[in-house]
Amino acid sequence: MTATKLPRQRERAQKRSFKVPTSPLSIAALIVVLLILIAYPIGWLLATAFGAPKGFDFSAFVSVFSSETLLTTISNTLILGVSCAVGAIAVGVPLAWYTAVSDGPFRKTIHTAVIATYVTPPYLTAIAFTLLLSPQAGVLNTAFKSVGLPTFNIYSMPGLVVVISLHVCSFSYLMVHDALKRIDGPLIEAAQTLQASRAAVIRRIVLPLVAPAVTGGALLAGIIAMTEFGPQAVLGGPAGLTFLPTRIVSSLGGYPPRWDEMAVLALILVLFAIVGLYVQRRVLSKQSFITVAGRGITPMRMSLGKARWPAAALAILFAIVATVLPFAVLVSGAFAAQPTDFLSPANFTLHNFTTAFVDDPVTARAVANSAGLAAAAATICVLIGLMISYVSARTSSKARNVPDYIAALPLGLPATVIGFGLLLAVINPPFRFLYATSALLLLLYIVRFLPLATRALNSGLSQLSPDLEAAARISGATWFTAIRRISLPLLAPTIIAAWLLVLMPSMNELGGTIVLYSSGNETISIAIIRLNELGQFGPVAALAVTIIAALLIVSNLANRLNRGGAERPQRKAARKESK
């Protein structure tokens, strides 16, 4: 044996001894679990549309597409999606420009206002606007009438477009804001050195660089607008407007239930989402060539000149309309004896909170259900997400990325469709014992929000060098000890952030919950919709204020943890350099 072969053999022996203890059987078991959770309900949705389990036919398609009201439903859905996509561009892009590259005042305040619209559930925004712009008793409409100004009917397609656009503009904003931040300032300075005008710089450099983000954000906003059940039900229902999600949910109450026709409607919604996501991916795939790589980026900054304060006034107007007014009317309604009147010392009461959290047994039960389900879903999603991320990042199996791909499937599916797919899966054997149980809602939240946990943990694990575990193994530690003493402590902030990322949307999920809930397992979102339908705006406002406050606190905590995790390697490097 030659001397050169000995080090290679020792290296191969070390690699075998430090091998991650995963087997094809464990990866296969993980894939099977994910297929049952995610692919099985989608399979039942497809099969039911074609007549299963009774047979195979196209009668449901014939019945649905021969309906006289289908064209109106589809056109309403498309009009809403396209209008909100345009609204997202019209509002989100100028705001992103203002906060990312301009020298306007109050940029952090405007950024916080946009994040608040992103965090706030859209059905709560819709309820707030009913208190502001209801035709009969809306606070703003009453004020408009008193001074002879025309009123605005929020129960209409324009009202729906405005409310949803104020929510989905945050998606355009965040994407364009990120793209603008990654434009290298020297590019702009070079163009200005060559005597290019400001208009030419914007038209020939900035706009081409952010165009994929603009179109991608608009497409995402349009998809979300078409599939968002809450605002469509709160504002579109009283106006007699029907959309695909509301039509699916309303059909659930029919007798006998036409599962096959509802499955066809769900597939139409899935088709819209798939087409939109495909176009979005095609557009965003062109974004890679605009990244300036190889060296640091100096963010560009442009002066607004004389337009500085007019631009600030428009940005503040957005913050007032999108966040201040809705939040103010909800806070006022929560503490006012008459929710439609302005809050005053004579009108102050805590009775709405007592009614919401103590007197109403359904609401009190819903709060406990939501808290328990959200905590359980977040914990399970993090555990499954850790397994998926670890298999993907630390093993060499050819199938290591398959669990990650399966877990990402729900990203493109509307919540109503996921809920309906789960419902079809449990009304047929062998999972009938799950029908009308809290466990079914738990499965909904796991399926829907597993991608959030997986994405966060993938990112955190990719920043953690495998050499750390290898070093621990060289020192004699077992694989389990290396994971427990090295990897998990370093990943702790990411794990907590992933847990919070799942907890927040699970607490207020509505689109799928409205399909699956039953008496006894109501959640907060169901309790709010129920109280809103009963006209109890005071308890609704009390619940909404509590939820929004909790979401903002949790969101701030998650952001701090993410920021701390990202800055930790830099702090370590700085300490090493100082030594």
Coordinates of C-alpha atoms in Angstrom, one line a residue:
M1 CA 0.0 0.0 0.0
T2 CA 1.5 3.4 -1.0
A3 CA 1.8 6.3 1.4
T4 CA -0.6 8.5 -0.8
K5 CA -3.4 6.0 -0.4
L6 CA -3.4 6.0 3.4
P7 CA -4.6 9.6 3.9
R8 CA -7.4 8.9 1.3
Q9 CA -8.5 5.8 3.2
R10 CA -8.5 7.7 6.5
E11 CA -10.6 10.5 4.9
R12 CA -13.1 8.0 3.6
A13 CA -13.2 6.2 7.0
Q14 CA -13.8 9.6 8.7
K15 CA -16.6 10.4 6.2
R16 CA -18.2 7.0 7.0
S17 CA -18.0 7.6 10.7
F18 CA -19.5 11.1 10.5
K19 CA -22.2 10.0 8.1
V20 CA -25.6 11.4 9.0
P21 CA -27.7 8.6 10.4
T22 CA -30.5 8.7 7.8
S23 CA -31.6 5.7 5.7
P24 CA -33.6 5.4 2.5
L25 CA -36.4 4.0 4.7
S26 CA -36.6 7.1 6.9
I27 CA -36.7 9.4 3.9
A28 CA -39.3 7.3 2.3
A29 CA -41.4 7.4 5.5
L30 CA -41.2 11.2 5.5
I31 CA -42.3 11.3 1.8
V32 CA -45.2 9.0 2.5
V33 CA -46.4 11.2 5.5
L34 CA -46.2 14.3 3.3
L35 CA -48.0 12.6 0.4
I36 CA -50.9 11.7 2.8
L37 CA -51.0 15.2 4.2
I38 CA -50.8 17.1 1.0
A39 CA -51.2 15.0 -2.1
Y40 CA -54.0 12.8 -0.8
P41 CA -56.6 15.6 -0.4
I42 CA -55.7 17.1 -3.8
G43 CA -56.1 13.7 -5.3
W44 CA -59.6 13.4 -3.9
L45 CA -60.4 16.8 -5.3
L46 CA -59.5 15.7 -8.8
A47 CA -61.2 12.4 -8.4
T48 CA -64.4 13.8 -7.1
A49 CA -64.6 16.3 -10.0
F50 CA -64.7 13.3 -12.3
G51 CA -67.4 11.4 -10.5
A52 CA -65.4 9.4 -7.8
P53 CA -66.2 7.3 -5.8
K54 CA -69.4 6.4 -7.7
G55 CA -67.7 6.1 -11.1
F56 CA -66.0 8.2 -13.8
D57 CA -67.9 10.8 -15.9
F58 CA -67.9 14.4 -16.9
S59 CA -71.4 15.2 -15.7
A60 CA -70.2 17.7 -13.0
F61 CA -68.2 19.7 -15.6
V62 CA -71.3 19.7 -17.9
S63 CA -73.6 20.8 -15.0
V64 CA -71.2 23.6 -13.8
F65 CA -70.4 25.0 -17.2
S66 CA -74.0 25.0 -18.3
S67 CA -75.0 27.1 -15.3
E68 CA -76.3 30.6 -16.2
T69 CA -74.6 32.2 -13.2
L70 CA -71.1 30.6 -13.7
L71 CA -70.0 33.3 -16.2
T72 CA -71.0 36.1 -13.8
T73 CA -69.1 34.3 -11.0
I74 CA -66.0 33.9 -13.1
S75 CA -66.1 37.4 -14.5
N76 CA -66.5 38.9 -11.0
T77 CA -63.5 36.9 -9.8
L78 CA -61.4 37.9 -12.7
I79 CA -62.4 41.6 -12.5
L80 CA -61.6 41.6 -8.8
G81 CA -58.2 40.0 -9.4
V82 CA -57.2 42.3 -12.3
S83 CA -58.4 45.4 -10.6
C84 CA -56.6 44.6 -7.4
A85 CA -53.4 43.8 -9.3
V86 CA -53.6 47.3 -10.9
G87 CA -54.4 48.8 -7.5
A88 CA -51.4 47.1 -6.0
I89 CA -49.1 48.6 -8.6
A90 CA -50.6 52.0 -8.4
V91 CA -50.2 52.1 -4.6
G92 CA -47.3 49.8 -3.8
V93 CA -44.7 50.9 -6.3
P94 CA -44.7 54.6 -5.5
L95 CA -44.6 53.8 -1.8
A96 CA -41.7 51.5 -2.4
W97 CA -39.9 54.2 -4.3
Y98 CA -40.6 56.7 -1.6
T99 CA -39.2 54.6 1.3
A100 CA -36.4 52.8 -0.5
V101 CA -34.6 55.5 -2.5
S102 CA -36.1 59.0 -1.9
D103 CA -35.1 61.5 0.7
G104 CA -38.7 62.1 1.8
P105 CA -39.5 62.5 5.5
F106 CA -41.3 59.8 7.6
R107 CA -40.0 56.9 5.5
K108 CA -39.8 54.5 8.5
T109 CA -43.3 55.4 9.5
I110 CA -44.7 54.7 6.0
H111 CA -42.8 51.4 5.9
T112 CA -44.3 50.4 9.2
A113 CA -47.8 51.4 7.9
V114 CA -47.4 49.1 4.9
I115 CA -46.2 46.2 7.1
A116 CA -49.2 46.7 9.3
T117 CA -51.5 46.3 6.3
Y118 CA -49.6 43.1 5.4
V119 CA -50.0 41.6 9.0
T120 CA -53.6 42.6 9.5
P121 CA -56.0 39.9 8.2
P122 CA -58.0 41.3 5.3
Y123 CA -61.4 40.3 6.7
L124 CA -60.7 42.5 9.7
T125 CA -59.8 45.4 7.4
A126 CA -63.1 44.7 5.5
I127 CA -65.1 44.8 8.8
A128 CA -63.3 48.1 9.8
F129 CA -64.3 49.7 6.5
T130 CA -68.0 48.6 7.0
L131 CA -67.9 50.7 10.2
L132 CA -66.4 53.6 8.2
L133 CA -68.3 53.5 5.0
S134 CA -71.5 51.5 5.5
P135 CA -74.2 53.3 3.5
Q136 CA -76.5 53.9 6.5
A137 CA -74.4 54.2 9.6
G138 CA -70.7 54.4 8.5
V139 CA -68.8 57.0 10.5
L140 CA -67.3 58.7 7.4
N141 CA -70.5 58.5 5.3
T142 CA -72.3 60.2 8.2
A143 CA -69.7 62.9 8.3
F144 CA -69.9 63.3 4.5
K145 CA -73.7 63.6 4.6
S146 CA -73.5 66.3 7.3
V147 CA -71.4 68.6 5.1
G148 CA -73.2 67.8 1.8
L149 CA -70.5 65.6 0.3
P150 CA -71.4 62.4 -1.7
T151 CA -71.1 59.1 0.2
F152 CA -69.3 55.9 -0.8
N153 CA -71.0 52.5 -0.7
I154 CA -68.4 50.0 0.6
Y155 CA -70.7 47.1 -0.3
S156 CA -69.8 47.2 -4.0
M157 CA -67.2 46.0 -6.4
P158 CA -65.3 49.3 -6.2
G159 CA -65.4 49.1 -2.4
L160 CA -64.1 45.5 -2.5
V161 CA -61.3 46.5 -4.9
V162 CA -60.2 49.4 -2.6
V163 CA -60.2 47.3 0.6
I164 CA -58.4 44.3 -0.9
S165 CA -55.9 46.6 -2.8
L166 CA -55.0 48.2 0.5
H167 CA -54.0 44.7 1.7
V168 CA -52.3 43.2 -1.4
C169 CA -50.4 46.4 -2.3
S170 CA -48.0 45.3 0.5
F171 CA -46.9 42.4 -1.7
S172 CA -46.0 44.7 -4.6
Y173 CA -44.4 47.1 -2.1
L174 CA -42.2 44.5 -0.5
M175 CA -41.0 43.0 -3.8
V176 CA -40.2 46.4 -5.4
H177 CA -38.7 47.8 -2.2
D178 CA -36.3 44.9 -2.2
A179 CA -35.4 45.3 -5.9
L180 CA -34.8 49.0 -5.4
K181 CA -32.5 48.4 -2.4
R182 CA -30.4 46.1 -4.6
I183 CA -29.7 48.7 -7.3
D184 CA -26.1 49.8 -7.0
G185 CA -25.9 53.6 -6.5
P186 CA -22.7 54.0 -8.7
L187 CA -24.8 52.9 -11.7
I188 CA -27.0 55.9 -11.2
E189 CA -24.0 58.2 -10.5
A190 CA -22.3 57.0 -13.7
A191 CA -25.3 57.8 -15.8
Q192 CA -25.6 61.3 -14.2
T193 CA -21.9 61.9 -14.8
L194 CA -22.7 61.3 -18.5
Q195 CA -25.3 64.1 -18.4
A196 CA -28.3 61.8 -18.3
S197 CA -31.4 63.5 -17.1
R198 CA -33.4 62.2 -14.1
A199 CA -36.2 61.0 -16.4
A200 CA -33.7 59.2 -18.6
V201 CA -32.1 57.5 -15.5
I202 CA -35.5 56.3 -14.3
R203 CA -36.7 55.2 -17.7
R204 CA -33.5 53.5 -19.0
I205 CA -31.9 52.1 -15.8
V206 CA -34.3 51.9 -12.8
L207 CA -37.5 50.8 -14.5
P208 CA -35.9 47.9 -16.5
L209 CA -34.2 46.7 -13.3
V210 CA -37.4 46.6 -11.2
A211 CA -39.9 45.6 -13.9
P212 CA -39.8 41.9 -13.0
A213 CA -40.6 42.8 -9.3
V214 CA -43.4 45.1 -10.4
T215 CA -45.1 42.5 -12.6
G216 CA -44.4 39.7 -10.2
G217 CA -45.9 41.6 -7.3
A218 CA -48.9 42.5 -9.3
L219 CA -49.5 38.9 -10.4
L220 CA -49.2 37.7 -6.8
A221 CA -51.6 40.4 -5.6
G222 CA -54.1 39.4 -8.3
I223 CA -54.0 35.8 -7.3
I224 CA -54.5 36.6 -3.6
A225 CA -57.4 38.9 -4.4
M226 CA -59.2 36.2 -6.4
T227 CA -58.8 33.6 -3.7
E228 CA -59.3 35.7 -0.5
F229 CA -62.6 34.6 1.0
G230 CA -63.0 37.0 3.9
P231 CA -63.5 40.4 2.2
Q232 CA -65.5 38.8 -0.6
A233 CA -67.9 37.4 2.0
V234 CA -68.1 40.5 4.2
L235 CA -68.4 43.1 1.5
G236 CA -69.5 41.2 -1.6
G237 CA -72.2 39.2 0.1
P238 CA -74.5 42.2 1.0
A239 CA -74.0 43.6 -2.5
G240 CA -75.1 40.3 -4.1
L241 CA -71.7 39.7 -5.7
T242 CA -70.6 36.1 -6.1
F243 CA -67.1 34.9 -6.5
L244 CA -65.6 31.4 -6.8
P245 CA -64.5 31.1 -3.1
T246 CA -67.8 32.3 -1.8
R247 CA -69.8 30.2 -4.2
I248 CA -67.9 27.1 -3.1
V249 CA -68.6 27.8 0.6
S250 CA -72.2 28.7 0.0
S251 CA -72.7 25.4 -1.9
L252 CA -71.6 23.4 1.2
G253 CA -75.0 24.2 2.8
G254 CA -77.0 22.7 -0.1
Y255 CA -78.9 19.4 0.2
P256 CA -78.0 17.0 -1.2
P257 CA -74.5 18.2 -1.3
R258 CA -73.1 18.2 -4.9
W259 CA -69.5 17.4 -4.0
D260 CA -68.5 16.9 -7.7
E261 CA -69.8 20.3 -8.8
M262 CA -68.0 22.0 -5.9
A263 CA -64.8 20.2 -6.8
V264 CA -65.1 21.5 -10.4
L265 CA -65.5 25.1 -9.0
A266 CA -62.4 24.5 -6.8
L267 CA -60.5 23.3 -9.9
I268 CA -61.3 26.4 -11.8
L269 CA -59.9 28.4 -8.9
V270 CA -56.8 26.2 -8.9
L271 CA -56.4 26.8 -12.6
F272 CA -56.5 30.6 -12.1
A273 CA -53.9 30.3 -9.4
I274 CA -51.6 28.0 -11.4
V275 CA -51.8 30.2 -14.5
G276 CA -51.0 33.3 -12.4
L277 CA -48.1 31.6 -10.5
Y278 CA -46.7 30.2 -13.7
V279 CA -46.7 33.7 -15.3
Q280 CA -45.2 35.1 -12.1
R281 CA -42.4 32.6 -12.1
R282 CA -41.6 33.3 -15.7
V283 CA -41.5 37.0 -15.0
L284 CA -39.4 36.6 -11.8
S285 CA -37.0 34.2 -13.4
K286 CA -35.7 37.2 -15.5
Q287 CA -34.8 39.0 -12.3
S288 CA -31.5 37.2 -11.7
F289 CA -29.6 39.2 -14.4
I290 CA -30.2 42.4 -12.6
T291 CA -28.4 41.4 -9.4
V292 CA -25.1 43.2 -8.9
A293 CA -22.7 40.5 -7.6
G294 CA -19.1 40.2 -6.6
R295 CA -18.9 43.3 -4.4
G296 CA -20.9 45.3 -2.0
I297 CA -23.8 47.4 -3.0
T298 CA -24.1 51.1 -2.2
P299 CA -27.8 51.9 -2.1
M300 CA -28.9 54.6 -4.4
R301 CA -30.6 57.7 -3.1
M302 CA -32.5 60.3 -5.1
S303 CA -33.6 63.7 -4.0
L304 CA -37.3 64.6 -4.5
G305 CA -36.5 68.3 -4.7
K306 CA -39.6 70.5 -4.5
A307 CA -41.8 67.3 -4.6
R308 CA -40.5 66.2 -1.2
W309 CA -43.4 67.4 0.9
P310 CA -46.2 66.8 -1.6
A311 CA -44.9 63.2 -1.9
A312 CA -44.8 62.9 1.9
A313 CA -48.4 64.2 2.0
L314 CA -49.5 61.4 -0.4
A315 CA -47.6 58.8 1.6
I316 CA -49.1 59.9 4.8
L317 CA -52.6 59.9 3.2
F318 CA -52.0 56.2 2.4
A319 CA -51.0 55.5 6.0
I320 CA -54.1 57.3 7.3
V321 CA -56.5 55.5 4.9
A322 CA -54.9 52.1 5.2
T323 CA -54.0 51.9 8.8
V324 CA -54.9 54.9 11.0
L325 CA -58.6 55.1 10.1
P326 CA -59.3 51.3 10.2
F327 CA -57.4 50.8 13.4
A328 CA -59.0 53.9 15.0
V329 CA -62.5 52.9 14.1
L330 CA -61.9 49.4 15.5
V331 CA -60.3 50.8 18.7
S332 CA -63.2 53.2 19.0
G333 CA -65.7 50.5 18.4
A334 CA -64.1 48.2 20.9
F335 CA -64.3 50.8 23.8
A336 CA -67.5 52.6 22.8
A337 CA -71.0 51.7 24.1
Q338 CA -72.3 52.7 20.6
P339 CA -69.7 51.4 18.1
T340 CA -70.9 53.7 15.3
D341 CA -70.4 56.8 17.5
F342 CA -67.1 58.4 18.2
L343 CA -65.4 57.3 21.4
S344 CA -65.8 59.8 24.3
P345 CA -65.7 59.6 28.1
A346 CA -69.5 59.4 28.1
N347 CA -69.4 56.6 25.5
F348 CA -66.6 54.6 27.1
T349 CA -67.1 51.0 28.2
L350 CA -65.3 47.7 28.6
H351 CA -68.5 45.8 28.1
N352 CA -67.6 44.8 24.5
F353 CA -64.5 42.9 25.8
T354 CA -66.6 41.2 28.5
T355 CA -69.2 40.2 25.9
A356 CA -66.6 38.9 23.5
F357 CA -64.3 37.0 25.9
V358 CA -66.6 36.0 28.8
D359 CA -70.3 36.2 28.1
D360 CA -70.4 34.6 24.7
P361 CA -69.6 30.9 25.1
V362 CA -68.9 30.5 21.4
T363 CA -66.3 33.3 21.3
A364 CA -64.7 32.2 24.6
R365 CA -64.4 28.6 23.2
A366 CA -63.1 30.0 19.8
V367 CA -60.3 31.8 21.5
A368 CA -59.2 28.7 23.3
N369 CA -59.5 26.6 20.2
S370 CA -57.5 29.0 18.0
A371 CA -54.8 29.3 20.6
G372 CA -54.5 25.6 21.0
L373 CA -54.7 24.8 17.3
A374 CA -52.2 27.5 16.3
A375 CA -49.7 26.4 18.9
A376 CA -50.0 22.8 17.9
A377 CA -49.8 23.5 14.2
A378 CA -46.7 25.7 14.7
T379 CA -45.0 23.0 16.8
I380 CA -45.7 20.2 14.3
C381 CA -44.8 22.4 11.3
V382 CA -41.4 23.2 12.9
L383 CA -40.7 19.6 13.7
I384 CA -41.6 18.4 10.2
G385 CA -39.9 21.4 8.6
L386 CA -36.7 20.5 10.6
M387 CA -36.7 17.0 9.2
I388 CA -37.3 18.2 5.7
S389 CA -34.6 20.8 5.9
Y390 CA -32.1 18.5 7.5
V391 CA -32.7 15.8 4.9
S392 CA -32.3 18.3 2.1
A393 CA -29.2 20.0 3.4
R394 CA -27.2 17.3 5.2
T395 CA -27.8 14.0 3.3
S396 CA -26.6 12.8 -0.1
S397 CA -29.7 10.8 -1.0
K398 CA -31.0 11.2 -4.5
A399 CA -34.4 11.7 -3.0
R400 CA -33.3 14.3 -0.4
N401 CA -35.1 17.2 -2.2
V402 CA -38.4 15.3 -2.8
P403 CA -39.9 16.1 0.7
D404 CA -39.1 19.8 0.2
Y405 CA -40.9 19.9 -3.2
I406 CA -44.0 18.1 -1.8
A407 CA -44.1 20.5 1.2
A408 CA -44.0 23.5 -1.2
L409 CA -47.1 22.4 -3.1
P410 CA -49.7 24.2 -0.9
L411 CA -48.0 27.6 -1.7
G412 CA -49.9 27.7 -5.0
L413 CA -53.3 26.5 -3.6
P414 CA -56.0 28.8 -2.3
A415 CA -57.0 28.1 1.3
T416 CA -60.6 27.3 0.3
V417 CA -59.4 24.7 -2.1
I418 CA -57.1 23.1 0.5
G419 CA -59.9 23.0 3.0
F420 CA -62.4 21.5 0.5
G421 CA -59.8 18.9 -0.5
L422 CA -59.4 17.8 3.1
L423 CA -63.1 17.7 3.5
L424 CA -63.5 15.3 0.5
A425 CA -60.6 13.2 1.9
V426 CA -62.4 12.7 5.3
I427 CA -65.9 12.1 4.1
N428 CA -64.6 9.0 2.4
P429 CA -62.8 6.0 4.1
P430 CA -60.4 5.4 5.7
F431 CA -60.2 8.8 7.5
R432 CA -63.9 9.4 8.3
F433 CA -63.1 9.5 12.0
L434 CA -61.6 12.9 11.4
Y435 CA -64.8 14.5 10.1
A436 CA -66.0 17.4 12.1
T437 CA -63.2 17.3 14.6
S438 CA -60.6 19.8 15.7
A439 CA -57.9 17.5 14.3
L440 CA -59.1 18.3 10.8
L441 CA -58.6 22.0 11.4
L442 CA -55.1 21.1 12.8
L443 CA -54.3 19.2 9.5
L444 CA -55.5 22.2 7.5
Y445 CA -53.1 24.6 9.3
I446 CA -50.2 22.1 9.0
V447 CA -50.8 21.6 5.3
R448 CA -51.3 25.3 4.6
F449 CA -48.4 26.7 6.6
L450 CA -45.8 24.0 6.5
P451 CA -44.1 25.8 3.5
L452 CA -43.6 28.9 5.7
A453 CA -41.7 26.8 8.4
T454 CA -39.8 24.9 5.8
R455 CA -38.6 28.0 3.9
A456 CA -37.4 29.7 7.2
L457 CA -35.6 26.6 8.4
N458 CA -34.0 25.9 5.0
S459 CA -32.6 29.4 5.1
G460 CA -31.3 29.0 8.7
L461 CA -29.8 25.6 8.1
S462 CA -28.1 26.7 4.9
Q463 CA -26.2 29.3 6.9
L464 CA -24.9 26.7 9.4
S465 CA -21.7 25.0 8.3
P466 CA -21.8 21.1 8.5
D467 CA -18.2 21.4 9.6
L468 CA -19.5 22.3 13.1
E469 CA -21.2 18.9 13.5
A470 CA -18.2 17.2 11.9
A471 CA -15.9 18.8 14.4
A472 CA -18.0 17.7 17.3
R473 CA -18.0 14.1 15.9
I474 CA -14.2 14.2 15.6
S475 CA -14.1 15.1 19.3
G476 CA -16.1 12.0 20.1
A477 CA -19.6 13.3 20.3
T478 CA -22.4 11.1 18.9
W479 CA -24.7 12.4 16.1
F480 CA -27.4 13.1 18.6
T481 CA -25.1 15.0 21.0
A482 CA -23.7 17.1 18.1
I483 CA -27.3 18.0 17.1
R484 CA -28.4 18.7 20.6
R485 CA -25.3 20.7 21.7
I486 CA -24.2 22.4 18.5
S487 CA -26.8 22.7 15.8
L488 CA -30.0 23.2 17.7
P489 CA -28.7 26.0 20.0
L490 CA -27.3 27.8 16.9
L491 CA -30.7 27.3 15.1
A492 CA -32.8 28.3 18.1
P493 CA -33.6 31.9 16.8
T494 CA -34.6 30.5 13.4
I495 CA -36.7 27.8 15.0
I496 CA -38.5 30.3 17.2
A497 CA -39.0 32.6 14.2
A498 CA -40.4 29.7 12.1
W499 CA -42.8 28.8 15.0
L500 CA -44.1 32.4 15.1
L501 CA -44.4 32.5 11.3
V502 CA -46.8 29.6 11.5
L503 CA -48.5 30.7 14.7
M504 CA -49.6 34.1 13.3
P505 CA -51.6 33.1 10.2
S506 CA -52.9 30.0 12.0
M507 CA -54.6 32.2 14.7
N508 CA -56.7 34.0 12.1
E509 CA -57.0 31.7 9.1
L510 CA -60.5 31.9 7.6
G511 CA -60.6 30.6 3.9
G512 CA -60.1 27.0 4.8
T513 CA -61.6 27.1 8.3
I514 CA -65.0 28.2 7.0
V515 CA -65.1 25.0 5.0
L516 CA -64.1 22.6 7.8
Y517 CA -65.3 24.0 11.1
S518 CA -68.3 22.5 13.0
S519 CA -70.2 23.3 16.2
G520 CA -67.8 23.0 19.1
N521 CA -64.6 23.7 17.2
E522 CA -65.1 27.3 16.1
T523 CA -62.0 29.5 15.8
I524 CA -61.6 33.3 16.4
S525 CA -62.0 34.0 12.7
I526 CA -65.3 32.1 12.6
A527 CA -66.5 33.8 15.8
I528 CA -65.7 37.3 14.3
I529 CA -67.6 36.5 11.0
R530 CA -70.5 35.1 13.1
L531 CA -70.7 38.2 15.3
N532 CA -70.4 40.4 12.3
E533 CA -73.4 38.7 10.6
L534 CA -75.3 39.2 13.9
G535 CA -74.6 42.9 13.8
Q536 CA -72.6 42.9 17.1
F537 CA -70.0 45.3 16.0
G538 CA -68.8 46.1 19.5
P539 CA -67.6 42.6 20.4
V540 CA -66.3 42.2 16.8
A541 CA -64.1 45.3 17.2
A542 CA -62.9 44.1 20.7
L543 CA -61.8 40.8 19.2
A544 CA -60.3 42.5 16.1
V545 CA -58.2 44.9 18.3
T546 CA -57.0 42.1 20.5
I547 CA -56.0 40.0 17.4
I548 CA -54.2 42.8 15.6
A549 CA -52.3 43.9 18.8
A550 CA -51.2 40.2 19.3
L551 CA -50.2 39.9 15.6
L552 CA -48.1 43.1 15.7
I553 CA -46.3 42.0 18.8
V554 CA -45.6 38.6 17.5
S555 CA -44.6 40.0 14.1
N556 CA -42.1 42.4 15.8
L557 CA -40.7 39.6 17.8
A558 CA -40.2 37.4 14.7
N559 CA -38.5 40.3 12.9
R560 CA -36.1 40.8 15.8
L561 CA -35.3 37.1 15.9
N562 CA -34.7 36.9 12.2
R563 CA -32.5 40.1 12.3
G564 CA -30.6 38.7 15.2
G565 CA -30.0 35.4 13.4
A566 CA -28.8 37.1 10.3
E567 CA -26.4 39.4 12.2
R568 CA -25.0 36.7 14.5
P569 CA -22.3 35.4 11.9
Q570 CA -21.2 39.0 11.4
R571 CA -20.8 39.6 15.1
K572 CA -18.8 36.4 15.5
A573 CA -16.5 37.5 12.6
A574 CA -16.1 40.9 14.2
R575 CA -15.1 39.3 17.5
K576 CA -12.6 37.1 15.8
E577 CA -11.0 40.0 14.0
S578 CA -10.8 42.0 17.2
K579 CA -8.9 39.1 18.9

